[in-house]
């Protein structure tokens, strides 16, 4: 395997916040002029960040697969629905509320919450509970840095996340297409949320997030099944008790709160021992063994010392 050492990116190569946000304003303006259709939902702004040493050196999944094979039920339940339908989502302006057990609750404009000088590129493996995986070059900031700004109080034990509810732009939130109760909600234990691997992503493949991947802000927790990566986040709440999570509400027997990638704990309807890497020869590709904590055991196993992971799945 080719090991590429992390490259230091000079500050001059990193897109300043103002530039990427001006580009978003330009796109919003262009949409008003009817140019949006011309530019298309995939017209993303460049983003950069030095490559984090937390990155895997596995070959990234082709961008075309990462942006066309998605789960985002606000736009329907089919893998191609998000890419086909999420272009309708307005992602600028965007506000994120941080509230609950914090000394400084606040509503932040996205550009005030995420400082582009803090952006990093992290190439992470993603294992979906459905049995497939991808390798994605994310761009984002550690969630811990964002939470620190709100100053969590001692009583805070968990972090609850909430996605956007906007049925007029999200066809999966109205009528017969509704497959889940809205908003989509997720949660982490506070120590999981503060772990340095936990990322709030604003981009992938060197550009702002395509809508179908959760624009403009989503969670990435690489040692948990992909559904923990809540998309289009509008609220982050510090709370005392374990938060509700969408898939657990939908089917508690099949989806637990922890959702750690674990080849030894099968889904009630299928094995979790192996996975199919998207972009590698379709259904006939060799299946890879799934790794404990998706390969991040050295970093995160300690968080679960003494816990029965068969019960806390
Ligand atoms: N977030 C929201 N708001 N709505 C969703 O339906 N699906 C989850 C997760 N985040 C989902 C979501 C699931 S099931 C997966 S596997 C990942 O997003 C997929 O992320 P990707 O499309 O970027 O690969």
Short mmCIF file of C-alpha atoms in Angstrom, two decimals, residues 44-238:
data_model
loop_
_atom_site.label_atom_id
_atom_site.label_comp_id
_atom_site.label_asym_id
_atom_site.label_seq_id
_atom_site.Cartn_x
_atom_site.Cartn_y
_atom_site.Cartn_z
CA UNK A 44 -19.60 23.84 -5.04
CA UNK A 45 -17.06 26.30 -3.67
CA UNK A 46 -13.45 25.22 -3.19
CA UNK A 47 -12.41 24.49 0.37
CA UNK A 48 -9.06 23.47 1.78
CA UNK A 49 -7.50 22.28 4.96
CA UNK A 50 -4.25 20.58 5.86
CA UNK A 51 -4.54 16.81 5.74
CA UNK A 52 -5.01 15.45 9.23
CA UNK A 53 -2.78 12.60 10.46
CA UNK A 54 -6.02 10.86 11.48
CA UNK A 55 -6.56 10.14 7.78
CA UNK A 56 -6.54 6.60 6.39
CA UNK A 57 -4.25 6.03 3.42
CA UNK A 58 -6.77 3.80 1.65
CA UNK A 59 -7.83 4.91 -1.83
CA UNK A 60 -10.80 7.29 -1.64
CA UNK A 61 -14.06 6.14 -3.23
CA UNK A 62 -14.59 8.01 -6.53
CA UNK A 63 -16.36 11.35 -6.00
CA UNK A 64 -19.07 10.31 -8.45
CA UNK A 65 -20.03 7.40 -6.16
CA UNK A 66 -19.76 9.44 -2.95
CA UNK A 67 -22.19 12.00 -4.34
CA UNK A 68 -24.69 9.71 -6.09
CA UNK A 69 -25.20 6.79 -3.66
CA UNK A 70 -26.68 8.40 -0.57
CA UNK A 71 -29.09 8.01 2.31
CA UNK A 72 -30.96 11.24 3.03
CA UNK A 73 -34.57 10.32 3.70
CA UNK A 74 -35.72 13.95 3.65
CA UNK A 75 -35.39 13.50 -0.14
CA UNK A 76 -36.74 9.94 -0.38
CA UNK A 77 -35.63 6.41 0.43
CA UNK A 78 -33.82 5.48 -2.81
CA UNK A 79 -30.03 5.75 -3.07
CA UNK A 80 -30.28 8.07 -6.09
CA UNK A 81 -33.11 10.23 -4.66
CA UNK A 82 -30.87 12.67 -2.73
CA UNK A 83 -28.69 13.48 -5.76
CA UNK A 84 -31.79 13.86 -7.93
CA UNK A 85 -33.86 15.93 -5.50
CA UNK A 86 -31.62 17.74 -3.00
CA UNK A 87 -30.78 20.53 -5.43
CA UNK A 88 -33.94 22.25 -4.17
CA UNK A 89 -32.45 22.79 -0.70
CA UNK A 90 -31.39 26.35 0.17
CA UNK A 91 -28.25 26.15 2.31
CA UNK A 92 -27.41 29.83 2.60
CA UNK A 93 -28.14 31.62 4.88
CA UNK A 94 -27.86 28.85 7.50
CA UNK A 95 -28.19 29.12 11.27
CA UNK A 96 -27.12 26.58 13.89
CA UNK A 97 -28.42 26.87 17.44
CA UNK A 98 -26.28 25.53 20.29
CA UNK A 99 -28.35 25.31 23.46
CA UNK A 100 -29.20 23.25 26.52
CA UNK A 101 -26.67 22.76 29.31
CA UNK A 102 -24.14 25.37 28.17
CA UNK A 103 -22.93 28.61 29.70
CA UNK A 104 -23.20 30.41 26.36
CA UNK A 105 -26.23 29.32 24.34
CA UNK A 106 -26.30 31.04 20.96
CA UNK A 107 -27.58 30.99 17.42
CA UNK A 108 -24.67 31.11 15.00
CA UNK A 109 -24.62 31.95 11.34
CA UNK A 110 -22.69 29.08 9.74
CA UNK A 111 -19.85 31.39 8.72
CA UNK A 112 -19.41 32.46 12.37
CA UNK A 113 -19.50 28.89 13.68
CA UNK A 114 -16.94 27.33 11.34
CA UNK A 115 -13.69 29.20 10.99
CA UNK A 116 -12.08 28.27 7.67
CA UNK A 117 -8.62 28.66 9.19
CA UNK A 118 -9.52 25.67 11.40
CA UNK A 119 -10.57 23.37 8.54
CA UNK A 120 -8.80 20.03 8.12
CA UNK A 121 -9.04 17.30 5.52
CA UNK A 122 -9.71 13.90 7.06
CA UNK A 123 -9.91 10.84 4.87
CA UNK A 124 -12.20 8.51 6.79
CA UNK A 125 -13.64 5.07 6.17
CA UNK A 126 -17.44 5.07 6.38
CA UNK A 127 -19.28 1.80 7.09
CA UNK A 128 -23.01 1.83 6.46
CA UNK A 129 -25.20 -0.45 8.58
CA UNK A 130 -26.56 -1.84 5.30
CA UNK A 131 -23.25 -3.63 4.59
CA UNK A 132 -21.39 -1.27 2.29
CA UNK A 133 -18.53 1.14 2.87
CA UNK A 134 -16.76 4.12 1.30
CA UNK A 135 -13.57 6.10 1.90
CA UNK A 136 -14.33 9.83 1.89
CA UNK A 137 -12.00 12.85 2.02
CA UNK A 138 -14.01 15.10 4.35
CA UNK A 139 -13.25 18.70 5.17
CA UNK A 140 -14.34 19.92 8.58
CA UNK A 141 -13.48 20.87 12.13
CA UNK A 142 -13.43 18.75 15.28
CA UNK A 143 -16.83 18.89 16.97
CA UNK A 144 -15.00 19.46 20.28
CA UNK A 145 -13.76 22.85 19.09
CA UNK A 146 -17.29 23.98 18.23
CA UNK A 147 -18.75 22.70 21.52
CA UNK A 148 -16.02 24.45 23.51
CA UNK A 149 -17.30 27.82 22.31
CA UNK A 150 -20.65 27.18 24.01
CA UNK A 151 -18.94 26.14 27.28
CA UNK A 152 -20.76 22.91 28.26
CA UNK A 153 -21.83 22.77 31.93
CA UNK A 154 -20.86 19.95 34.30
CA UNK A 155 -24.37 18.46 34.15
CA UNK A 156 -24.13 17.88 30.37
CA UNK A 157 -23.66 14.15 29.64
CA UNK A 158 -24.86 13.82 26.02
CA UNK A 159 -25.10 15.85 22.83
CA UNK A 160 -28.34 15.83 20.79
CA UNK A 161 -28.40 16.85 17.13
CA UNK A 162 -31.33 17.91 14.97
CA UNK A 163 -31.67 18.26 11.18
CA UNK A 164 -33.62 20.80 9.20
CA UNK A 165 -37.40 20.51 8.80
CA UNK A 166 -38.44 22.29 5.61
CA UNK A 167 -41.09 20.27 3.75
CA UNK A 168 -41.36 22.85 0.99
CA UNK A 169 -37.77 22.00 -0.03
CA UNK A 170 -37.60 18.42 1.26
CA UNK A 171 -40.07 16.23 -0.62
CA UNK A 172 -39.51 13.30 1.78
CA UNK A 173 -41.02 15.38 4.58
CA UNK A 174 -44.50 15.57 3.10
CA UNK A 175 -47.22 13.28 1.87
CA UNK A 176 -46.69 9.64 1.06
CA UNK A 177 -42.91 9.89 0.72
CA UNK A 178 -42.42 10.26 4.51
CA UNK A 179 -40.40 7.30 5.75
CA UNK A 180 -39.28 8.68 9.13
CA UNK A 181 -40.69 11.12 11.70
CA UNK A 182 -39.07 14.57 11.36
CA UNK A 183 -36.77 16.12 12.29
CA UNK A 184 -34.05 13.48 11.86
CA UNK A 185 -32.36 13.35 15.27
CA UNK A 186 -29.12 11.79 16.51
CA UNK A 187 -27.03 11.77 19.65
CA UNK A 188 -23.65 11.01 21.15
CA UNK A 189 -22.34 10.58 24.67
CA UNK A 190 -20.38 13.73 25.58
CA UNK A 191 -17.05 11.86 25.63
CA UNK A 192 -17.78 10.49 22.12
CA UNK A 193 -18.69 13.99 20.94
CA UNK A 194 -15.46 15.42 22.37
CA UNK A 195 -13.28 12.64 20.90
CA UNK A 196 -10.75 14.12 18.44
CA UNK A 197 -11.96 11.80 15.62
CA UNK A 198 -15.49 13.28 15.71
CA UNK A 199 -15.83 15.77 12.90
CA UNK A 200 -18.32 18.43 11.83
CA UNK A 201 -17.95 18.42 8.05
CA UNK A 202 -18.63 21.30 5.68
CA UNK A 203 -17.00 19.76 2.60
CA UNK A 204 -15.69 16.73 0.76
CA UNK A 205 -13.21 16.26 -2.06
CA UNK A 206 -11.93 19.83 -1.58
CA UNK A 207 -15.30 21.51 -2.08
CA UNK A 208 -18.29 22.56 -0.01
CA UNK A 209 -20.63 19.65 0.73
CA UNK A 210 -22.97 18.73 -2.10
CA UNK A 211 -26.57 19.00 -0.82
CA UNK A 212 -27.08 15.23 -1.02
CA UNK A 213 -24.17 14.66 1.38
CA UNK A 214 -25.70 16.87 4.07
CA UNK A 215 -24.96 20.50 3.18
CA UNK A 216 -24.05 22.75 4.68
CA UNK A 217 -23.06 21.02 7.95
CA UNK A 218 -23.09 17.35 8.96
CA UNK A 219 -21.62 15.04 11.55
CA UNK A 220 -19.01 12.35 10.80
CA UNK A 221 -18.25 9.75 13.49
CA UNK A 222 -15.99 7.25 11.73
CA UNK A 223 -16.21 4.37 14.24
CA UNK A 224 -20.02 4.28 14.14
CA UNK A 225 -22.42 3.15 11.41
CA UNK A 226 -23.09 5.84 8.81
CA UNK A 227 -26.56 6.71 10.06
CA UNK A 228 -25.01 8.49 13.08
CA UNK A 229 -23.71 11.07 10.56
CA UNK A 230 -26.69 13.40 10.77
CA UNK A 231 -26.99 15.82 7.84
CA UNK A 232 -28.05 19.46 7.44
CA UNK A 233 -27.74 20.16 11.18
CA UNK A 234 -29.68 23.12 12.63
CA UNK A 235 -29.48 22.44 16.38
CA UNK A 236 -26.91 20.98 18.78
CA UNK A 237 -28.11 20.59 22.37
CA UNK A 238 -26.11 19.61 25.45
#
